[in-house]
mmCIF file of C-alpha atoms in Angstrom:
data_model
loop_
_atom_site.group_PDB
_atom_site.id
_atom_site.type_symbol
_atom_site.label_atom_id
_atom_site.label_comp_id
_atom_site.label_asym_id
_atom_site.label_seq_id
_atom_site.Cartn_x
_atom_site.Cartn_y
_atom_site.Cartn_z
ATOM 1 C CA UNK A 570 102.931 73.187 84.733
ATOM 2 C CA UNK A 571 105.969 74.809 83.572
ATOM 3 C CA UNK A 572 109.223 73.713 84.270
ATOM 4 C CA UNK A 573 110.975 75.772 87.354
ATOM 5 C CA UNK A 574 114.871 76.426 88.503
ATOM 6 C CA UNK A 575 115.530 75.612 91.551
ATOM 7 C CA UNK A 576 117.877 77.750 93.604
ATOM 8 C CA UNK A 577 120.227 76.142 96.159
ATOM 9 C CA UNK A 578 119.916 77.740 99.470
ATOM 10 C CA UNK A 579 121.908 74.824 101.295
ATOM 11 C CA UNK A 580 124.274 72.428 100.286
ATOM 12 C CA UNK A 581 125.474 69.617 102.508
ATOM 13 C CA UNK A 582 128.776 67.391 101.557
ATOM 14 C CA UNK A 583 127.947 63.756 102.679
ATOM 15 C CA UNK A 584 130.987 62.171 100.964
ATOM 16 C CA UNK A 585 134.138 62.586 99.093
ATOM 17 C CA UNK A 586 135.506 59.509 97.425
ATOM 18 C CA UNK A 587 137.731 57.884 94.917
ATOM 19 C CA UNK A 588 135.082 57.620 91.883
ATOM 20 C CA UNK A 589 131.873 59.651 93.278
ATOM 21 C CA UNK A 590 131.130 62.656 95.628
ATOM 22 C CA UNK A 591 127.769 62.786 97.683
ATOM 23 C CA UNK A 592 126.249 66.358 98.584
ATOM 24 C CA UNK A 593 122.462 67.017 99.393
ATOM 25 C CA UNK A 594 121.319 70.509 97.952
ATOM 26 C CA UNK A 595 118.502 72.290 99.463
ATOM 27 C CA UNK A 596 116.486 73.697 96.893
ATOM 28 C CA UNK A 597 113.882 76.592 96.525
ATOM 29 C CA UNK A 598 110.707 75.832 94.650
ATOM 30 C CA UNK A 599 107.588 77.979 93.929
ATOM 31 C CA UNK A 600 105.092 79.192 96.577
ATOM 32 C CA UNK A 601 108.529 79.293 99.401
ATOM 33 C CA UNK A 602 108.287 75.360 98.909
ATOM 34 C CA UNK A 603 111.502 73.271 99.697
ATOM 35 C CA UNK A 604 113.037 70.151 98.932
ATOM 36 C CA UNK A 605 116.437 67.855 99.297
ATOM 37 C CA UNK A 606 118.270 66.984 95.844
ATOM 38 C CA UNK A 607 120.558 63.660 96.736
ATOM 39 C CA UNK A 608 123.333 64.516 94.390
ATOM 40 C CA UNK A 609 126.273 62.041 93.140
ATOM 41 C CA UNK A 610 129.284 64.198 91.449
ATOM 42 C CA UNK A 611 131.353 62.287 88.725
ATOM 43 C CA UNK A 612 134.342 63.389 87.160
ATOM 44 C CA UNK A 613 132.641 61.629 83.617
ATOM 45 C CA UNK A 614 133.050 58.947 81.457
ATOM 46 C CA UNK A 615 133.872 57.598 78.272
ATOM 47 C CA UNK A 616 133.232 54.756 76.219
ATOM 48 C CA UNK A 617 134.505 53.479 73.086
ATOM 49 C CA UNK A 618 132.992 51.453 69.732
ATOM 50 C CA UNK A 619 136.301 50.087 68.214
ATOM 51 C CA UNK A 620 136.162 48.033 65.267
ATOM 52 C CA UNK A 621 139.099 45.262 64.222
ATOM 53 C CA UNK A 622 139.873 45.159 60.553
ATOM 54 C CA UNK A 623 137.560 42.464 60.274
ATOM 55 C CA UNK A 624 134.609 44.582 61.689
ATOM 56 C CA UNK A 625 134.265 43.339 65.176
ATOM 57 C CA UNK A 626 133.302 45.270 67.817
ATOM 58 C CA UNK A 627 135.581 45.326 70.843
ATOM 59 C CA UNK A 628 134.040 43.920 74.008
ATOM 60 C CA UNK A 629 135.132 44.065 78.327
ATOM 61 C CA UNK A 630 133.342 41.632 80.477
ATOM 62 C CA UNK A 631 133.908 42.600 83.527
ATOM 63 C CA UNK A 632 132.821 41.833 87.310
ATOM 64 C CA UNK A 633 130.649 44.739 88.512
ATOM 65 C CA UNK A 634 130.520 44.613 92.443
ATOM 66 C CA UNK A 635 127.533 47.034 92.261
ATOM 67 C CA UNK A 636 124.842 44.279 90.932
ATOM 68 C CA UNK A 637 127.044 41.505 91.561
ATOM 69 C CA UNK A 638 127.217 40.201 87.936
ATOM 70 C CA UNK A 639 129.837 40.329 85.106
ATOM 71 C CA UNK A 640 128.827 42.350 82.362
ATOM 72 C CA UNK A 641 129.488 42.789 78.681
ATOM 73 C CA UNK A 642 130.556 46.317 77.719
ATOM 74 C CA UNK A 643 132.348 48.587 75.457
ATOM 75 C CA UNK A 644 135.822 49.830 76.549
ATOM 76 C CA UNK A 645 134.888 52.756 79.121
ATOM 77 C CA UNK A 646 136.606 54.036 81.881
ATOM 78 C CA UNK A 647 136.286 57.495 84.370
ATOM 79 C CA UNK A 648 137.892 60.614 83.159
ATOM 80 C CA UNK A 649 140.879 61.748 85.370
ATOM 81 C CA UNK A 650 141.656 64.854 86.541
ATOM 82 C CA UNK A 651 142.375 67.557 83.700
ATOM 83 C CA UNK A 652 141.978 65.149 81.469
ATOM 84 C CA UNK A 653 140.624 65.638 77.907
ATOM 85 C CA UNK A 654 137.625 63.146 77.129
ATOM 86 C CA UNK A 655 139.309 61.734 74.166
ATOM 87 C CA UNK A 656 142.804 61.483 76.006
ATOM 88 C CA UNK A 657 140.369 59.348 78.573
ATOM 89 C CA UNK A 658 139.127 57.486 75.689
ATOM 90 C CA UNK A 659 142.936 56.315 74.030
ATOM 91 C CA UNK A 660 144.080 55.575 77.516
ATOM 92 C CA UNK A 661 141.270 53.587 78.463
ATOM 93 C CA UNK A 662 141.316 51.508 75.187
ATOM 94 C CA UNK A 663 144.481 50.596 75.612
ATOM 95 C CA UNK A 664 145.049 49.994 79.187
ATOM 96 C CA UNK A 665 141.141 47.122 79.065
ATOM 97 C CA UNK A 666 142.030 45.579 75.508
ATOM 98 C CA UNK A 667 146.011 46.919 74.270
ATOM 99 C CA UNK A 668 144.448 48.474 71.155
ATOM 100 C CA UNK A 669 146.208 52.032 70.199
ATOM 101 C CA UNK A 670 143.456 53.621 68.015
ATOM 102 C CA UNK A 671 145.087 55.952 65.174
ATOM 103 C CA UNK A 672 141.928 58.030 65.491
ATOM 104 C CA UNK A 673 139.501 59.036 67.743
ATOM 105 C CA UNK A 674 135.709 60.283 66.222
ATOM 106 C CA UNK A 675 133.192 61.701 69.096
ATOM 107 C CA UNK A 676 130.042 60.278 68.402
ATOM 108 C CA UNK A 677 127.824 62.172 71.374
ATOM 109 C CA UNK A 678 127.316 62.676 74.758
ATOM 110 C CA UNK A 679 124.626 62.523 77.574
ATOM 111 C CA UNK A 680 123.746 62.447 81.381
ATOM 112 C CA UNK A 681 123.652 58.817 82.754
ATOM 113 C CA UNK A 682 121.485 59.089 85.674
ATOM 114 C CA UNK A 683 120.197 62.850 85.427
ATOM 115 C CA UNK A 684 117.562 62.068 88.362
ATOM 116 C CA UNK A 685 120.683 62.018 91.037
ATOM 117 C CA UNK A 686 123.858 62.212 89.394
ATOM 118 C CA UNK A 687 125.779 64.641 87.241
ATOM 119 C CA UNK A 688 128.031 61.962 85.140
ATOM 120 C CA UNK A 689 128.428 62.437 81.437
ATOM 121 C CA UNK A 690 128.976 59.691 79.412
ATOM 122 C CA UNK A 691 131.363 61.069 76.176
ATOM 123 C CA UNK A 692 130.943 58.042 72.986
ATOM 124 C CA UNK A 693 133.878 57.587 70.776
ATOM 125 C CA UNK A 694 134.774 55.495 68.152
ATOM 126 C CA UNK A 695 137.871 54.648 67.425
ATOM 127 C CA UNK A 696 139.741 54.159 64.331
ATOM 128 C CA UNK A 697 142.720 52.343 62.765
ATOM 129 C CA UNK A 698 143.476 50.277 65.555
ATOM 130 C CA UNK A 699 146.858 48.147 66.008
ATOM 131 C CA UNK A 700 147.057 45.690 68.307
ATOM 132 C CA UNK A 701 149.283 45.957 71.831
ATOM 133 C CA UNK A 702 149.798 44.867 75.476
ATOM 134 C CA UNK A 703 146.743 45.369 78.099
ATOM 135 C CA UNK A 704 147.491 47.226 81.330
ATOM 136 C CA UNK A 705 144.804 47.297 83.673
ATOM 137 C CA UNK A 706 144.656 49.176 87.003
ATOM 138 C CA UNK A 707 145.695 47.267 89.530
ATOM 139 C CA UNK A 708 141.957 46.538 90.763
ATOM 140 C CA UNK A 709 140.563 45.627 87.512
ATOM 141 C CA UNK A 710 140.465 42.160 85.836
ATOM 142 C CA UNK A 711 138.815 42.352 82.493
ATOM 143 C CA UNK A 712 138.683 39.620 79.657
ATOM 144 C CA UNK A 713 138.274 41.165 75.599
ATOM 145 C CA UNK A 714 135.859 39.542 73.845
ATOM 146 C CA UNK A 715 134.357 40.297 70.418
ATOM 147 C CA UNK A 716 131.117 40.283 68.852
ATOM 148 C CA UNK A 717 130.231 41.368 64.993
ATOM 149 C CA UNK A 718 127.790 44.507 65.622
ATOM 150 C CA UNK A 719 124.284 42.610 64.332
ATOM 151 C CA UNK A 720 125.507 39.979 66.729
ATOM 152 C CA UNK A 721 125.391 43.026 69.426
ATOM 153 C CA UNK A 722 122.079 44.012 68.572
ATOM 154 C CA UNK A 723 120.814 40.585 68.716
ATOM 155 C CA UNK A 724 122.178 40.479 72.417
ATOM 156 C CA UNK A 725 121.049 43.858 72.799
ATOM 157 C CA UNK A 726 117.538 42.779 71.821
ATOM 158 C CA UNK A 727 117.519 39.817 73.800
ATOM 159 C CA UNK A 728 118.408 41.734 76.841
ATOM 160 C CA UNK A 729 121.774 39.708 77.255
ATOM 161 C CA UNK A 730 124.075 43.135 77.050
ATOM 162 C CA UNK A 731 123.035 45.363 80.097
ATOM 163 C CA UNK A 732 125.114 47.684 80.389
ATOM 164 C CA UNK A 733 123.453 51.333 79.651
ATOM 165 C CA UNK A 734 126.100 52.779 77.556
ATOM 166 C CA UNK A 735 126.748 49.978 75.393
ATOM 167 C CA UNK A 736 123.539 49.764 74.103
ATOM 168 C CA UNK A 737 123.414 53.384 73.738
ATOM 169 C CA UNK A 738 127.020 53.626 71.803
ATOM 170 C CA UNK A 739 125.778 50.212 69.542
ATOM 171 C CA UNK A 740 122.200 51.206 68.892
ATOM 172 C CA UNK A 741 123.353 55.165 68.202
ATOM 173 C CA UNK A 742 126.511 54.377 65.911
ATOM 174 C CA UNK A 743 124.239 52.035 64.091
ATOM 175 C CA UNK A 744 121.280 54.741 63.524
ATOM 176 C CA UNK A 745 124.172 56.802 62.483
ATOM 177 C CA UNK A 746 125.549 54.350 59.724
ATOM 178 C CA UNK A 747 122.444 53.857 58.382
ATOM 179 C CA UNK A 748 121.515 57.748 58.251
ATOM 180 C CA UNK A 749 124.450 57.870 56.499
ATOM 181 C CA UNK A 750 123.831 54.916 53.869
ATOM 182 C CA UNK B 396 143.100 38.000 82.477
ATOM 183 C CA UNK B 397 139.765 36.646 83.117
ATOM 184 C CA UNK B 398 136.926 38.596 85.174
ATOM 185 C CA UNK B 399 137.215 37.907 89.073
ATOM 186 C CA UNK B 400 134.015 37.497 91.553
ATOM 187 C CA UNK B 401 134.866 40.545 94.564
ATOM 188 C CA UNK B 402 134.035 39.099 97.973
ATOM 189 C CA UNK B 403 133.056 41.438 100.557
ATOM 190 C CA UNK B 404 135.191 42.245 103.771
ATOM 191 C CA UNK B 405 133.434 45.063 105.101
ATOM 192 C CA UNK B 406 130.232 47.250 104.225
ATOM 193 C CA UNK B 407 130.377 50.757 105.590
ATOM 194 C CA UNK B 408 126.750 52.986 104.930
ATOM 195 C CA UNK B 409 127.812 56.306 104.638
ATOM 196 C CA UNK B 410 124.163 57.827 103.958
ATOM 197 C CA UNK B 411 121.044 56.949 103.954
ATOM 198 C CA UNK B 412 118.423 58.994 102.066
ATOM 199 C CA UNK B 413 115.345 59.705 100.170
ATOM 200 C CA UNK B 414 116.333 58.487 96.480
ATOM 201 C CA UNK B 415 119.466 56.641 97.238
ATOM 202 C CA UNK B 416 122.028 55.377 99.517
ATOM 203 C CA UNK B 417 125.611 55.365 99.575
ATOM 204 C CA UNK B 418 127.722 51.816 100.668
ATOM 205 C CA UNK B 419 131.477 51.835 100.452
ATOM 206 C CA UNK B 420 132.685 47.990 100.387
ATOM 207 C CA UNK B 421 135.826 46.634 101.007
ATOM 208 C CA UNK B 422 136.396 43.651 98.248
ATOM 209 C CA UNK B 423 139.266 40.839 98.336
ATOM 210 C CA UNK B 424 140.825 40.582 95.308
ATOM 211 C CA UNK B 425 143.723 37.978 93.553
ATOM 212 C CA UNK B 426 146.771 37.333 95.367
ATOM 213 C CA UNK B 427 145.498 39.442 99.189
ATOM 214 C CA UNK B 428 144.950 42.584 97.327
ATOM 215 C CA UNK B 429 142.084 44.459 98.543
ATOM 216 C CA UNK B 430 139.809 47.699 97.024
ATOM 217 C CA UNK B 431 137.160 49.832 97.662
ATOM 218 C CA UNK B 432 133.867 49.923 95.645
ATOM 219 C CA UNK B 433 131.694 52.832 95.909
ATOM 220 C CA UNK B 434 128.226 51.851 95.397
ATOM 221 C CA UNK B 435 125.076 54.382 95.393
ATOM 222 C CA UNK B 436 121.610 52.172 96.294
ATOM 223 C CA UNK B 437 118.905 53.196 93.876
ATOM 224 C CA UNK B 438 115.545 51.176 94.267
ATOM 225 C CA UNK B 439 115.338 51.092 90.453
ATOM 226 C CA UNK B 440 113.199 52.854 88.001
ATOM 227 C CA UNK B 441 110.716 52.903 84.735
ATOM 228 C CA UNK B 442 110.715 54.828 81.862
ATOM 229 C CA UNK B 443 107.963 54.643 79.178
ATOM 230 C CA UNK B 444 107.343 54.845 75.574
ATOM 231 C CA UNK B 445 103.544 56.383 75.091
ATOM 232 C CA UNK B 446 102.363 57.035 71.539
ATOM 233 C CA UNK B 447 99.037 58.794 71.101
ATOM 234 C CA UNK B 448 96.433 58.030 68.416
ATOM 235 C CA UNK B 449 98.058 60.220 65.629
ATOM 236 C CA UNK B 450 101.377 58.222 66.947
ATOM 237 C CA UNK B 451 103.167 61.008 68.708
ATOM 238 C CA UNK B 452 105.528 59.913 71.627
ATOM 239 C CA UNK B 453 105.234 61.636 74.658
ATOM 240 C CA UNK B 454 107.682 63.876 76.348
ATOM 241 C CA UNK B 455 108.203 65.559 79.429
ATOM 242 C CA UNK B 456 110.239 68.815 80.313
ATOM 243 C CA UNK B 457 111.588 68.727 83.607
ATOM 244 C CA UNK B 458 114.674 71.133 85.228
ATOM 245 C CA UNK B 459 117.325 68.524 87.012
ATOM 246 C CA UNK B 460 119.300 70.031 89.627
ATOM 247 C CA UNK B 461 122.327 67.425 89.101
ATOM 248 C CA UNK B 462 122.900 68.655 85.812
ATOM 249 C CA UNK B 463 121.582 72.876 86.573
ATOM 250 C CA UNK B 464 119.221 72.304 83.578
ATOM 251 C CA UNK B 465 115.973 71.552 81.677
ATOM 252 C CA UNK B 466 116.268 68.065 80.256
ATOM 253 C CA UNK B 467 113.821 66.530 77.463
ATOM 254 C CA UNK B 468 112.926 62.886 78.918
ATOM 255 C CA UNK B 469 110.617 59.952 78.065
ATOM 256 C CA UNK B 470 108.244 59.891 81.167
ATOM 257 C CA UNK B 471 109.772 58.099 83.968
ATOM 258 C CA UNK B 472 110.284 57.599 87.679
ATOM 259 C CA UNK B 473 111.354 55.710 90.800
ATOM 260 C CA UNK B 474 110.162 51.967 91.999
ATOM 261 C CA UNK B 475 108.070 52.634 95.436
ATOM 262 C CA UNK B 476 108.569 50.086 98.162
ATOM 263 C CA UNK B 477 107.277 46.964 97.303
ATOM 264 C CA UNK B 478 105.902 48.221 93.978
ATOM 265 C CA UNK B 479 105.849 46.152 90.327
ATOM 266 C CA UNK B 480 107.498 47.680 88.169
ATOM 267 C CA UNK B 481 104.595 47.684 85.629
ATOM 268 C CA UNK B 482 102.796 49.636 88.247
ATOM 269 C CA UNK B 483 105.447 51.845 88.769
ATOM 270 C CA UNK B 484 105.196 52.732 84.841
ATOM 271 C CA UNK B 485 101.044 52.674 84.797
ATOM 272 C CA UNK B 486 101.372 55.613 88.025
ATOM 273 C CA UNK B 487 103.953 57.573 86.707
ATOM 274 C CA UNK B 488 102.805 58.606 83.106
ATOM 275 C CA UNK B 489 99.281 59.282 84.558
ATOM 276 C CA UNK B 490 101.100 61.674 87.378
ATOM 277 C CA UNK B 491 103.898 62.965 85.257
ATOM 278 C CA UNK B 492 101.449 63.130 81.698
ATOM 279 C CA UNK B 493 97.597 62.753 82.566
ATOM 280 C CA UNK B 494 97.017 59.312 79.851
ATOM 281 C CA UNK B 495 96.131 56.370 81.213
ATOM 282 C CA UNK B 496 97.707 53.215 79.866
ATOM 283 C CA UNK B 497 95.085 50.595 78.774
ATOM 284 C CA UNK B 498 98.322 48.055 78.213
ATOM 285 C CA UNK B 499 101.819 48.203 79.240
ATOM 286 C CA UNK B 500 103.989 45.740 77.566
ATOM 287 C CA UNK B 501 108.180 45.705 79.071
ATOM 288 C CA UNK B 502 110.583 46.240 76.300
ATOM 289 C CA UNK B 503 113.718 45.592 77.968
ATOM 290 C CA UNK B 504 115.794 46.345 81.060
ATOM 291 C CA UNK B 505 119.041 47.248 81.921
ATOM 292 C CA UNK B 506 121.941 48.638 84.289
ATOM 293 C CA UNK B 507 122.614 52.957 83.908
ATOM 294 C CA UNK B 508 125.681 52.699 85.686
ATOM 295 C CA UNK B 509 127.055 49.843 86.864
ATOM 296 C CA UNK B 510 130.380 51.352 87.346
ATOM 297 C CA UNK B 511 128.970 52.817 90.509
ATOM 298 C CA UNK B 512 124.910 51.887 90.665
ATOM 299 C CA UNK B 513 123.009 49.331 91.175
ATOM 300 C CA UNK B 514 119.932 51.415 89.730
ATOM 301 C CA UNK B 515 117.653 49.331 86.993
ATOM 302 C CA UNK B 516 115.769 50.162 83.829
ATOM 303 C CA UNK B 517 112.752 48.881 83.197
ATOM 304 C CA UNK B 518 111.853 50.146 79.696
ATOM 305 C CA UNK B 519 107.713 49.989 79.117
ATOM 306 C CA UNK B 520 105.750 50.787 75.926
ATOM 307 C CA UNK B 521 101.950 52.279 76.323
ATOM 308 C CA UNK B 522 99.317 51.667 74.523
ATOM 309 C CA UNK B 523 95.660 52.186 74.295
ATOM 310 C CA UNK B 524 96.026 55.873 75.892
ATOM 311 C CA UNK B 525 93.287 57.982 77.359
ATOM 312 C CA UNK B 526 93.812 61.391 77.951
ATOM 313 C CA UNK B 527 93.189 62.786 82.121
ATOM 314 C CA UNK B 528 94.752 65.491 84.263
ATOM 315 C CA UNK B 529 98.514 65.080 85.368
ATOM 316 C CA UNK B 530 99.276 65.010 89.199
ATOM 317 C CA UNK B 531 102.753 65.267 89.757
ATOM 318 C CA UNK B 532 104.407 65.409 92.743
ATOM 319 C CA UNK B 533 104.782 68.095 95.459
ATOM 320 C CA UNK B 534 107.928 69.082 94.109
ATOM 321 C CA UNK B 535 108.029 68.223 90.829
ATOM 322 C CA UNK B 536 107.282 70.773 87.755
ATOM 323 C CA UNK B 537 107.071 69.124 84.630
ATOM 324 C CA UNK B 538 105.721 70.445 81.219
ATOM 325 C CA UNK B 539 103.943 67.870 78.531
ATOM 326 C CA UNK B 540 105.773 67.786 75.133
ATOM 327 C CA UNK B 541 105.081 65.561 72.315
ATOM 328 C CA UNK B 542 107.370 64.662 68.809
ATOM 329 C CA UNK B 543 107.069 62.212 66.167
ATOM 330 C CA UNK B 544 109.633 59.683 66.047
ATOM 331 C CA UNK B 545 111.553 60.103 63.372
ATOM 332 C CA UNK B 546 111.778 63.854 65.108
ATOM 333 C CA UNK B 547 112.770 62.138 67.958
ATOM 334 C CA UNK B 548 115.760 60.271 66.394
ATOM 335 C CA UNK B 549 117.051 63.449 64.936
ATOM 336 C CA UNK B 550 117.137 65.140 68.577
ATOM 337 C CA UNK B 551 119.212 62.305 69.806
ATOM 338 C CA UNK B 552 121.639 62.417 66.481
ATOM 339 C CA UNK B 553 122.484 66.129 67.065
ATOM 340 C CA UNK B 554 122.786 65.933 71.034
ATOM 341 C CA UNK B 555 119.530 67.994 71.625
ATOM 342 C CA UNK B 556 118.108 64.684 73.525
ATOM 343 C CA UNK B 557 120.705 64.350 76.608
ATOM 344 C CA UNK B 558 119.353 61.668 78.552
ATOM 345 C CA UNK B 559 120.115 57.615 78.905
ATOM 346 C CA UNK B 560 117.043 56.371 79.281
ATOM 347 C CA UNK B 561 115.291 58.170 76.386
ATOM 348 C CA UNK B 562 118.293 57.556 73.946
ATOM 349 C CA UNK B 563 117.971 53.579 74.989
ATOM 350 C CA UNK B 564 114.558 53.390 74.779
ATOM 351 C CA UNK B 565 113.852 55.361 71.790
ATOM 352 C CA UNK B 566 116.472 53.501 69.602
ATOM 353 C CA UNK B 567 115.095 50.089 71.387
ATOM 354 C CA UNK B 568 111.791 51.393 70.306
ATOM 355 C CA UNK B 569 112.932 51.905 66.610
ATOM 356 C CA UNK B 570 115.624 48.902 66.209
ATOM 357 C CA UNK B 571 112.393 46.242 67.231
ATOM 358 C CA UNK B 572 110.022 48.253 64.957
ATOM 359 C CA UNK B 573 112.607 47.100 62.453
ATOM 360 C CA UNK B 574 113.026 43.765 63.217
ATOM 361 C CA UNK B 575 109.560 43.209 63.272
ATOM 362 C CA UNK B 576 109.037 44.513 59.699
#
């Protein structure tokens, strides 16, 4: 079957928050069909490979109340009003680890959760880096870590890094250096 | 600073629905301070690497209202109640693809947004494939689509492949090819 539009003829606001937005679209199929499309609005993300001078990858671990578990993940962080992706990405650096990147590369983009949410996820890696001064937000406690990048993909591998962007960022900038080899 | 366990003060549901739900809770943090975490319920979900005998990997086409468009996605879909996830995998590709899985072996799994989720990937590879008649659901409209890998990989390289859970799973796919060679 082919794949099919679907025109909203209702749309419902559940929620309006600080990270995410709820609405519930009604939608108009074939044959005067209907159905509900639970929808999560996000502003987008970023996330960032950063390598040291000696080639380590910059790591957060960080407590995630949503499954309860601190995880190991790139430098990431929610894109703010009006603000550019890779002004998101420099800030965000900075503020989880101190690092001031000297320059910023987009490696891609995607959807995160397509099924029910509308986030993009913009990849970055960033370049001549010089070491500062971390400055979370005031909710966020977050320890730096590093981890050479075979080291990552080992973890990665062994399911021990869950986090779906940092596996994607890892396993797609090192596809990329090796295309490139 | 190091990570920091969030203990709960209150749990408000703000929605209950057919695909997710929405929690806000109230977490203590260091020294009285208190925040909000936004979390969206998902029941968790499969996505599946199929090859057929002249080693294509199968695709489906499929329009997603969160994003207004036509995405190009590794068949996939939502845990039922009380349902393995291996089933989970076995029922979708024969509803979203027709083939019936002789073996399903899990690759990996992982979170796709713990920033505001507690949705899981469970990340399956097919084999032994046997071609029947797709029966998606009521209001799904899906169309069959098959690449070779290497294809594949260039998709996701240039941005034409949008979605998480086929960039993960693909590169997965490929980076424990690899190691195994």
């Amino acid at each position: 079957m082919m794949t099919q539009e679907e025109k909203t003829m209702k749309s419902e606001r559940i929620y309006e928050g600080k990270v995410i937005n709820l609405r519930v679209d009604t939608v108009e199929l074939p044959e005067r069909k209907y159905s509900k499309r639970e929808i999560v609005e996000h502003s987008g993300a970023v996330g960032i490979i950063a390598l040291t001078e000696k080639e380590e990858m910059i790591f957060v671990k960080q407590y995630r109340k949503s499954v309860e578990e601190v995880l190991l993940e790139i430098p990431a962080g929610r894109i703010e009003a009006d603000e550019e992706p890779e002004m998101t990405a420099k800030r965000e650096l900075e503020e989880e680890t101190g690092y001031i990147a000297n320059k910023l590369t987009k490696i891609t983009e995607y959807y995160t959760s397509p099924g029910f949410s509308n986030e993009i996820l913009h990849i970055y890696f960033a370049e001549g880096l010089s070491a500062g001064v971390a400055i979370p937000d005031e909710d966020e406690y977050i320890e730096v870590t590093y981890l050479y990048i075979d080291e990552a993909i080992k973890k990665i591998t062994k399911g021990e890094i869950k986090d779906s962007k940092t596996i994607n960022a890892i396993l797609l900038y090192k596809t990329m250096i090796e295309g490139k080899k």
